C-alpha cells in the first residue's frame, strides 16, 4: 500500500481534472497510434510536424480572439491540410518542399499572433498552454471536439486502411492495383490534420508530433505486422500519457514547489524513452540499427 | 545486397552456386509444382488473345517515346520486351497497365473486369525500408484486396489462398519475413505472388532479371515460364538482354528508336529486321547458343563497363546502345 501511495500521490484517484485527463489522454493516444504508424510508413512524419506548427498558429489566434484554443487548432489544421493538398495537386513536386512552404508562412504568422497576445494580455500563460499544453487544463467542454476530431480520423484511416498500406509499401504497386492514390492521400491528410489538432489539445501544439510519431516509431521494431504495430503504438502512447499524468501529479511536491512540472514534459520524455528502448532492442536482435523512421 | 536471413531450400534463388551444370529448367519446375495442374501442349494459334496493342503511340514531355507499336499476346504465352535503356520498355508496360496515357492507337486487355484486375504488375524497383511492419504474406494479401475499402477481416480462405500463392513461387518459407529484409531474388518472388493474387490474365514484369545473378535469373525465367504454361497467364517481361529468354519466348517485342519489331524470335532477332528497326546496319551473331546483337556505331564507345569478355558469351548492343531516337 505504501508503494501505491508513493507512486500515486494522495487524491490522485478522486481528482476530477486528473480523471478527465486520464480518459482524454488515452483517447487521443489511441487515435494517434494508427495515424502515426501510417505517417511513419508513408514518410509523412514531416507533414505531421508541419501540422503541429500550423496548429500553434491557430491556437495563438484563438487565444488572441478569446475563443477556445481547440477551435483554433481544428480550423488551422483543416486550412493547412487544404492548402497542402492544393499546392501538392498543382505542382506534383516534392511533398516536403510543399510542406516546407506552408510551414514557413505558418510560423511567421504564429510569431506575430503570440507577440500580440502577450502584449495585449501582459501574460505569457496562455501562450505556454497553447504551445506546450496541459492536459489537466482541458475542460469537459472540449469533449464534443475530441469526438468530432477523433471519430472522423479513425473512420478515414479504417476506410482507407488497405489502400494506404499498399501505397506506403509502393505507390506503383498501389497504382497497378487500381488504388486512387490522390483520393486516398487526401483522406489520410485529413486524418493526420485531425489527429495533430487532438494531440495539440493534449500536450500542446509544438509537442504534438512527439505523441503522433514517437510511439509509432518505437512500435515499428516491435511487430512485423501492420495491425500489431498500431496496437503497440497505442499501448506505448497510452502508457506514456498515463504515466506522464501520474508523474506530473506527483511533481506538485517536487522542488520548485507548489506548481508542479509540465505534464507534457513527462509524456514526451516517456515516449522518447520507449523509442530508445525499442531501438536498442532492435539493434540487439540484429535488425536495422538506424531506422530512418524518426 | 544482404544475404537472405533464412537458409533456402533447393529451389532457392539466393546465390550463384558455381557447381550447377544442369540446363536450369529442373529445379524451378519443382519450385512451381504448387501452381496448377498439368501443362498443355503449345498451340499458339488457337488460344484466345489476352492483350492487343494496335498502333500504340505515347508522347511524354513533348517527345514521342513510342510510335506505331503493334503486337498481341495469347493465353499462356511468354513474350520478351527487348530494348536498351530508354527504349521505352517501362513506358510500354505502363501504357498497357493504363498508368501512362496513350496518345494514339489502342491497348485492349481481355476480360470485362477493369484493367487493374486483369493485369498483374511487378515494377522494376521496389525499395523497402527494412523496418516496414509488413510481412511477405501481408504483401501477397494486399495483392488480393489492397484496393478495397474498409478494414480487412481475418479469413481462413484468404490465408490459404495467400499461402498457395507463396508456395506457387517457392516462397512459402518466407511468408512471415518482413518484406524489407528479403534479398532481391526473394522479394521478386513475393512480388510475383502479389501480382498473381488478383488472378490476372496478363502478367507484366519490368526488368525482372536486372538485379539477379545468372542462377537466380534462370530460376526466375523458368518460374515465369511455368506460370504461363500451367496457369494460362500471358507473361510480358522487359529485358535489355534477349539471351536469358531465348528458350521460353513465344514472341519478341523488340523496341528501338520508339518503334517495335514483333514476331517470333527467329523472325525478329535477325540482321535485316533489326537493321531496318535501328535504321543502320546491325549484326546478329549466334555463338555457343547465345545471340549477340551488335548494334555497331555506338558499341565502340567508352561503355567499357558494360562489356563482358567474349568467352563468356557477349551481348553487345542492348546495354550499350542508347536508343536511336534519344536526343
Ligand atoms: N514522364 C516522362 N516525361 C518525359 N519523358 C519521359 C518520361 N518517362 C520516360 N520518359 C522518356 O521516355 C523514354 C523511354 O523511357 P523508359 O520507358 O523508361 O525506357 P526503358 O524502360 O526502356 O529504359 C526515355 O528517353 C525517357 O527519358
Ligand atoms: Mg525501364
PDB file of C-alpha atoms in Angstrom, chain A residues 37 41 157-166 168-170 172-173 175-180 183-184 187 217 219-227 229 279 282 287-288 291-293, chain B residues 90 94 97 99 116-117 119 121-135 138-139 142-153 158 176 178-179 181 191 194 198:
ATOM      1  CA  UNK A  37       2.183   4.490 -37.785  1.00  0.00           C
ATOM      2  CA  UNK A  41       5.290   4.336 -43.143  1.00  0.00           C
ATOM      3  CA  UNK A 157      -7.969   5.573 -41.628  1.00  0.00           C
ATOM      4  CA  UNK A 158     -10.164   2.494 -41.248  1.00  0.00           C
ATOM      5  CA  UNK A 159     -11.922   3.133 -44.545  1.00  0.00           C
ATOM      6  CA  UNK A 160      -8.688   3.561 -46.495  1.00  0.00           C
ATOM      7  CA  UNK A 161      -6.622   1.095 -44.447  1.00  0.00           C
ATOM      8  CA  UNK A 162      -5.634  -1.335 -47.188  1.00  0.00           C
ATOM      9  CA  UNK A 163      -5.020   1.192 -49.980  1.00  0.00           C
ATOM     10  CA  UNK A 164      -2.998   3.294 -47.518  1.00  0.00           C
ATOM     11  CA  UNK A 165      -0.916   0.317 -46.504  1.00  0.00           C
ATOM     12  CA  UNK A 166      -0.314  -0.795 -50.084  1.00  0.00           C
ATOM     13  CA  UNK A 168       3.042   3.068 -48.334  1.00  0.00           C
ATOM     14  CA  UNK A 169       4.724  -0.167 -49.411  1.00  0.00           C
ATOM     15  CA  UNK A 170       4.899   1.013 -53.015  1.00  0.00           C
ATOM     16  CA  UNK A 172       3.479   1.948 -58.026  1.00  0.00           C
ATOM     17  CA  UNK A 173       2.049  -1.352 -56.806  1.00  0.00           C
ATOM     18  CA  UNK A 175      -1.496   2.312 -58.764  1.00  0.00           C
ATOM     19  CA  UNK A 176      -1.280  -1.000 -60.606  1.00  0.00           C
ATOM     20  CA  UNK A 177      -3.984  -2.399 -58.299  1.00  0.00           C
ATOM     21  CA  UNK A 178      -6.238   0.485 -59.211  1.00  0.00           C
ATOM     22  CA  UNK A 179      -5.835   2.436 -55.981  1.00  0.00           C
ATOM     23  CA  UNK A 180      -6.827   6.074 -56.431  1.00  0.00           C
ATOM     24  CA  UNK A 183      -8.154  10.354 -53.043  1.00  0.00           C
ATOM     25  CA  UNK A 184      -6.563   8.033 -50.515  1.00  0.00           C
ATOM     26  CA  UNK A 187      -8.264  11.147 -46.864  1.00  0.00           C
ATOM     27  CA  UNK A 217       8.451   4.886 -34.500  1.00  0.00           C
ATOM     28  CA  UNK A 219       6.379   0.316 -32.397  1.00  0.00           C
ATOM     29  CA  UNK A 220       7.845  -0.454 -35.814  1.00  0.00           C
ATOM     30  CA  UNK A 221      10.547  -2.653 -34.357  1.00  0.00           C
ATOM     31  CA  UNK A 222       8.131  -4.496 -32.085  1.00  0.00           C
ATOM     32  CA  UNK A 223       5.966  -6.280 -34.621  1.00  0.00           C
ATOM     33  CA  UNK A 224       6.319  -7.276 -38.228  1.00  0.00           C
ATOM     34  CA  UNK A 225       2.565  -6.927 -38.729  1.00  0.00           C
ATOM     35  CA  UNK A 226       0.966  -3.598 -39.525  1.00  0.00           C
ATOM     36  CA  UNK A 227      -2.080  -4.001 -37.266  1.00  0.00           C
ATOM     37  CA  UNK A 229       2.483  -2.285 -34.825  1.00  0.00           C
ATOM     38  CA  UNK A 279      15.791   0.880 -30.945  1.00  0.00           C
ATOM     39  CA  UNK A 282      16.002  -3.999 -32.309  1.00  0.00           C
ATOM     40  CA  UNK A 287      17.641  -5.550 -37.010  1.00  0.00           C
ATOM     41  CA  UNK A 288      18.230  -2.311 -38.830  1.00  0.00           C
ATOM     42  CA  UNK A 291      15.777   3.289 -38.805  1.00  0.00           C
ATOM     43  CA  UNK A 292      15.000   6.278 -40.970  1.00  0.00           C
ATOM     44  CA  UNK A 293      11.619   6.226 -39.282  1.00  0.00           C
TER      45      UNK A 293
ATOM     46  CA  UNK B  90       8.736   0.815 -68.950  1.00  0.00           C
ATOM     47  CA  UNK B  94       2.752   1.380 -68.010  1.00  0.00           C
ATOM     48  CA  UNK B  97      -1.429  -1.032 -67.317  1.00  0.00           C
ATOM     49  CA  UNK B  99      -0.943   4.203 -65.863  1.00  0.00           C
ATOM     50  CA  UNK B 116      -6.105  -3.366 -62.968  1.00  0.00           C
ATOM     51  CA  UNK B 117      -7.969  -6.582 -62.239  1.00  0.00           C
ATOM     52  CA  UNK B 119      -3.264  -7.280 -65.274  1.00  0.00           C
ATOM     53  CA  UNK B 121       2.463  -5.922 -62.469  1.00  0.00           C
ATOM     54  CA  UNK B 122       5.926  -6.349 -60.988  1.00  0.00           C
ATOM     55  CA  UNK B 123       7.723  -2.990 -61.208  1.00  0.00           C
ATOM     56  CA  UNK B 124      11.463  -2.829 -61.705  1.00  0.00           C
ATOM     57  CA  UNK B 125      12.367  -1.153 -58.446  1.00  0.00           C
ATOM     58  CA  UNK B 126      10.507  -1.607 -55.211  1.00  0.00           C
ATOM     59  CA  UNK B 127      12.587  -0.037 -52.472  1.00  0.00           C
ATOM     60  CA  UNK B 128      11.501  -1.055 -48.999  1.00  0.00           C
ATOM     61  CA  UNK B 129      12.569   0.071 -45.560  1.00  0.00           C
ATOM     62  CA  UNK B 130      13.923  -2.858 -43.532  1.00  0.00           C
ATOM     63  CA  UNK B 131      11.704  -1.688 -40.657  1.00  0.00           C
ATOM     64  CA  UNK B 132       8.445  -1.831 -42.576  1.00  0.00           C
ATOM     65  CA  UNK B 133       5.998  -3.861 -40.432  1.00  0.00           C
ATOM     66  CA  UNK B 134       4.692  -5.781 -43.421  1.00  0.00           C
ATOM     67  CA  UNK B 135       5.341  -9.493 -43.931  1.00  0.00           C
ATOM     68  CA  UNK B 138       0.683  -9.269 -45.896  1.00  0.00           C
ATOM     69  CA  UNK B 139       2.003  -8.042 -49.225  1.00  0.00           C
ATOM     70  CA  UNK B 142      -2.727  -6.860 -50.401  1.00  0.00           C
ATOM     71  CA  UNK B 143      -2.459  -8.213 -53.926  1.00  0.00           C
ATOM     72  CA  UNK B 144      -5.871  -9.764 -53.357  1.00  0.00           C
ATOM     73  CA  UNK B 145      -7.654  -6.955 -51.563  1.00  0.00           C
ATOM     74  CA  UNK B 146      -5.292  -3.934 -51.368  1.00  0.00           C
ATOM     75  CA  UNK B 147      -7.630  -1.805 -53.470  1.00  0.00           C
ATOM     76  CA  UNK B 148     -10.660  -2.428 -51.278  1.00  0.00           C
ATOM     77  CA  UNK B 149     -12.157  -0.042 -48.745  1.00  0.00           C
ATOM     78  CA  UNK B 150     -12.577  -0.887 -45.114  1.00  0.00           C
ATOM     79  CA  UNK B 151     -10.648  -2.975 -42.643  1.00  0.00           C
ATOM     80  CA  UNK B 152      -9.592  -6.484 -43.662  1.00  0.00           C
ATOM     81  CA  UNK B 153     -11.457  -9.225 -41.860  1.00  0.00           C
ATOM     82  CA  UNK B 158      -7.751 -15.705 -47.823  1.00  0.00           C
ATOM     83  CA  UNK B 176       6.499 -14.400 -42.117  1.00  0.00           C
ATOM     84  CA  UNK B 178       9.465  -8.668 -43.267  1.00  0.00           C
ATOM     85  CA  UNK B 179       9.383  -7.665 -46.920  1.00  0.00           C
ATOM     86  CA  UNK B 181      14.516  -7.764 -45.242  1.00  0.00           C
ATOM     87  CA  UNK B 191       6.143  -9.579 -55.788  1.00  0.00           C
ATOM     88  CA  UNK B 194       1.460 -10.358 -55.097  1.00  0.00           C
ATOM     89  CA  UNK B 198      -5.519 -10.626 -58.246  1.00  0.00           C
TER      90      UNK B 198
END
